[in-house]
Structures are given as structure tokens and as C-alpha cells.
PDB file of C-alpha atoms in Angstrom:
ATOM      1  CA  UNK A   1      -4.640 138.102 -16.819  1.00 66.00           C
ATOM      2  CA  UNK A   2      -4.413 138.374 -20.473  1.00 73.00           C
ATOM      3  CA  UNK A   3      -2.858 135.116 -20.632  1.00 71.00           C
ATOM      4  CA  UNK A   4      -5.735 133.362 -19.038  1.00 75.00           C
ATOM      5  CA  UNK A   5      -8.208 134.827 -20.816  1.00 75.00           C
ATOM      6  CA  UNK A   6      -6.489 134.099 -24.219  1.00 75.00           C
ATOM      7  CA  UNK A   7      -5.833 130.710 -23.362  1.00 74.00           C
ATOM      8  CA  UNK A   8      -9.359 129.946 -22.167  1.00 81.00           C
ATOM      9  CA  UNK A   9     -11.139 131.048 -25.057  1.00 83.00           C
ATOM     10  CA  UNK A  10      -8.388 130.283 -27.357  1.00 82.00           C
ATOM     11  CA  UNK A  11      -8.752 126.591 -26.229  1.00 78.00           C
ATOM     12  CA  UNK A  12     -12.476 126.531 -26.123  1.00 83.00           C
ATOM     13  CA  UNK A  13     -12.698 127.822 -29.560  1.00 87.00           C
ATOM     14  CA  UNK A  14     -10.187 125.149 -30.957  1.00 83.00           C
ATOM     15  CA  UNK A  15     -11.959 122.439 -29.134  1.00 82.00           C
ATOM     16  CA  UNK A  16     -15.495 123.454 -30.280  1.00 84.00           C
ATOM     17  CA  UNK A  17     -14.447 124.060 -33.933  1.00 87.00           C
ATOM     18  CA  UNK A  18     -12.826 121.107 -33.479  1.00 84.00           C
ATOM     19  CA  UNK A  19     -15.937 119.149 -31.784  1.00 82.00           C
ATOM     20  CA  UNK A  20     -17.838 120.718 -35.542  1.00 86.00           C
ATOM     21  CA  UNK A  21     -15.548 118.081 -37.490  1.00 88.00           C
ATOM     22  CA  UNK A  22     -16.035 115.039 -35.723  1.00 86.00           C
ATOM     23  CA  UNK A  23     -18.817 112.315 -34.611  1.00 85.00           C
ATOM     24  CA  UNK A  24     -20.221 112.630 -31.800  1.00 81.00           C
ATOM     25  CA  UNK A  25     -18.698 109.005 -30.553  1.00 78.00           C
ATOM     26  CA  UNK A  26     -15.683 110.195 -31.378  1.00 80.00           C
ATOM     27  CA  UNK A  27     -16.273 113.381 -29.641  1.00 82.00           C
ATOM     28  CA  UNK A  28     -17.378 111.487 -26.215  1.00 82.00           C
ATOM     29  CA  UNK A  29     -14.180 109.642 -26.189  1.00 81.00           C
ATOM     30  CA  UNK A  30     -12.004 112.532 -26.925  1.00 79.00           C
ATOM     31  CA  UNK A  31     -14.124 114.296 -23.520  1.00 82.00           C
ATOM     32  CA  UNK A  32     -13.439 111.436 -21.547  1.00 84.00           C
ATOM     33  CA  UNK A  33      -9.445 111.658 -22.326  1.00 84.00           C
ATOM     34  CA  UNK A  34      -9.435 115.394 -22.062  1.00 83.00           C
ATOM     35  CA  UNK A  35      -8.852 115.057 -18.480  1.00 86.00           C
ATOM     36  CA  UNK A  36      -6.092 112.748 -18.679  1.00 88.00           C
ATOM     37  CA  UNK A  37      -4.232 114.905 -21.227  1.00 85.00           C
ATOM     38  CA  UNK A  38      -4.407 117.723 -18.350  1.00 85.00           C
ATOM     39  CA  UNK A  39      -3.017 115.754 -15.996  1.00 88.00           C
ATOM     40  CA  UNK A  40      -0.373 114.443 -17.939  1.00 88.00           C
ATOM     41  CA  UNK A  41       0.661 118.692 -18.800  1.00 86.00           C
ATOM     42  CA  UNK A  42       0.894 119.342 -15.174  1.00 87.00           C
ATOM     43  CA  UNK A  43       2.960 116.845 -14.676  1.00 89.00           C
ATOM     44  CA  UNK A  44       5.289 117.426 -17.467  1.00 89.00           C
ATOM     45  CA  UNK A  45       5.342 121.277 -17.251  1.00 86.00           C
ATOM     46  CA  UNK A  46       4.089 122.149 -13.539  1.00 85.00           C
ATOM     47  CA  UNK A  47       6.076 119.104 -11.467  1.00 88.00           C
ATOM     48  CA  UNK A  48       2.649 117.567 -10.028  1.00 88.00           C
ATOM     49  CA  UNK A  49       2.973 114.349  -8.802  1.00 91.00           C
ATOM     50  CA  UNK A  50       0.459 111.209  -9.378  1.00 91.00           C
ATOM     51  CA  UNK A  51      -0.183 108.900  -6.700  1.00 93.00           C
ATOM     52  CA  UNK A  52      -0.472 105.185  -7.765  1.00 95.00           C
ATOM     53  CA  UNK A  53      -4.083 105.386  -7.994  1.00 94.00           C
ATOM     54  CA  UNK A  54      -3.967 107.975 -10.471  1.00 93.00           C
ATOM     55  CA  UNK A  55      -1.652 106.351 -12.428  1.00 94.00           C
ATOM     56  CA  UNK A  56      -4.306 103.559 -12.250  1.00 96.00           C
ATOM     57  CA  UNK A  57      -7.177 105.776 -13.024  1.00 94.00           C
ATOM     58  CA  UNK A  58      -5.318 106.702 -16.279  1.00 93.00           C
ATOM     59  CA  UNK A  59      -4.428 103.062 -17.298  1.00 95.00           C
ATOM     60  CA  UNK A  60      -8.415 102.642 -16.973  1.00 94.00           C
ATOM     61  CA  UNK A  61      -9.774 105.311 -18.720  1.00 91.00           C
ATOM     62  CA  UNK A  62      -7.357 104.503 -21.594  1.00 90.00           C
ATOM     63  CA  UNK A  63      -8.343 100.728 -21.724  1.00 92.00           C
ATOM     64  CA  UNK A  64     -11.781 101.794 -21.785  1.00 89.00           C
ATOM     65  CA  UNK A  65     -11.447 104.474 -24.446  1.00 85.00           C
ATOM     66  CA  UNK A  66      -9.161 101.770 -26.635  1.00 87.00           C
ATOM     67  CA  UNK A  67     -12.319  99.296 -26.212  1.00 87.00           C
ATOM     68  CA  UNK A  68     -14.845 101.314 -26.912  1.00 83.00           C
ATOM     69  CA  UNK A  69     -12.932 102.681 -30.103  1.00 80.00           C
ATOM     70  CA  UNK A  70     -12.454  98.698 -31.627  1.00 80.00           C
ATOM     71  CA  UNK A  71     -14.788  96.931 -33.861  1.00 73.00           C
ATOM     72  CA  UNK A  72     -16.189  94.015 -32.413  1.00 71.00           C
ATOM     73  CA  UNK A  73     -14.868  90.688 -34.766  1.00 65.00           C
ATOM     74  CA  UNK A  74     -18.084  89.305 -36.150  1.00 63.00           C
ATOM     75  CA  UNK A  75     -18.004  85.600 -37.363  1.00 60.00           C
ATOM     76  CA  UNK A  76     -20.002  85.644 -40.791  1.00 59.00           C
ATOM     77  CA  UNK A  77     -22.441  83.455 -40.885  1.00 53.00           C
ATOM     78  CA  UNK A  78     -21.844  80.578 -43.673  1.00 55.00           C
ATOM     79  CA  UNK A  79     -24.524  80.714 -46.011  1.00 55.00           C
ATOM     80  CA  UNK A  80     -24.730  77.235 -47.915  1.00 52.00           C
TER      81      UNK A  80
END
């Protein structure tokens, strides 16, 4: 028991002192792959298995975390 209760709060204070030093876009992005980074520990330490649409799932929430994270290329406008 004590080792659920130290790593719950132990892990909510990190991420919420951590959340303190950050944007909040960065801080949406990092909640969005949060979930992926627990699936990915169960399946290193626990032996869970993904299906393929997991796997899938993943691959999407990455691309769209990578997108939203780039700076759109601007052409600059050629002032004469």
C-alpha cells in the first residue's frame, strides 16, 4: 500500500511542479503523450500486449503532437 500511495503523490507532485515550469502549450502536448508513455511502461515492464490499432493510435497521437509542436514556414513577403 505504501508503494501506491508514494508513487501516486510522488508522481503528481513531480508532474505539477513540473507543469509550474512550462507553457501551457507545451503542457497540453506533454498531457496528450502522457498516456502513451503509460502504455509504452506496461509494455516494457508488465508484458501487456498492443493490438495493431493501438500501435496505430500511438503513431497518431505522436504525428499530431510533432505537428502541432513545428513552426509553420512563412514566405516573407518581398518588400520593394
Amino acid at each position: 500500500m505504501s508503494l501506491a500511495i508514494v508513487s501516486t503523490v510522488l508522481g503528481y507532485l513531480l508532474y505539477t511542479t513540473g507543469l509550474k515550469h512550462i507553457e501551457a502549450s507545451n503542457a497540453s502536448i506533454l498531457g496528450t503523450v502522457e498516456p502513451i508513455v503509460a502504455v509504452i511502461t506496461g509494455v516494457l515492464f508488465l508484458g501487456d500486449h498492443l493490438m495493431f490499432w493501438q500501435v496505430i493510435g500511438i503513431a497518431l497521437v505522436l504525428y499530431a503532437a510533432i505537428l502541432v509542436t513545428q513552426k509553420p514556414h512563412r514566405k516573407e513577403a518581398v518588400q520593394q
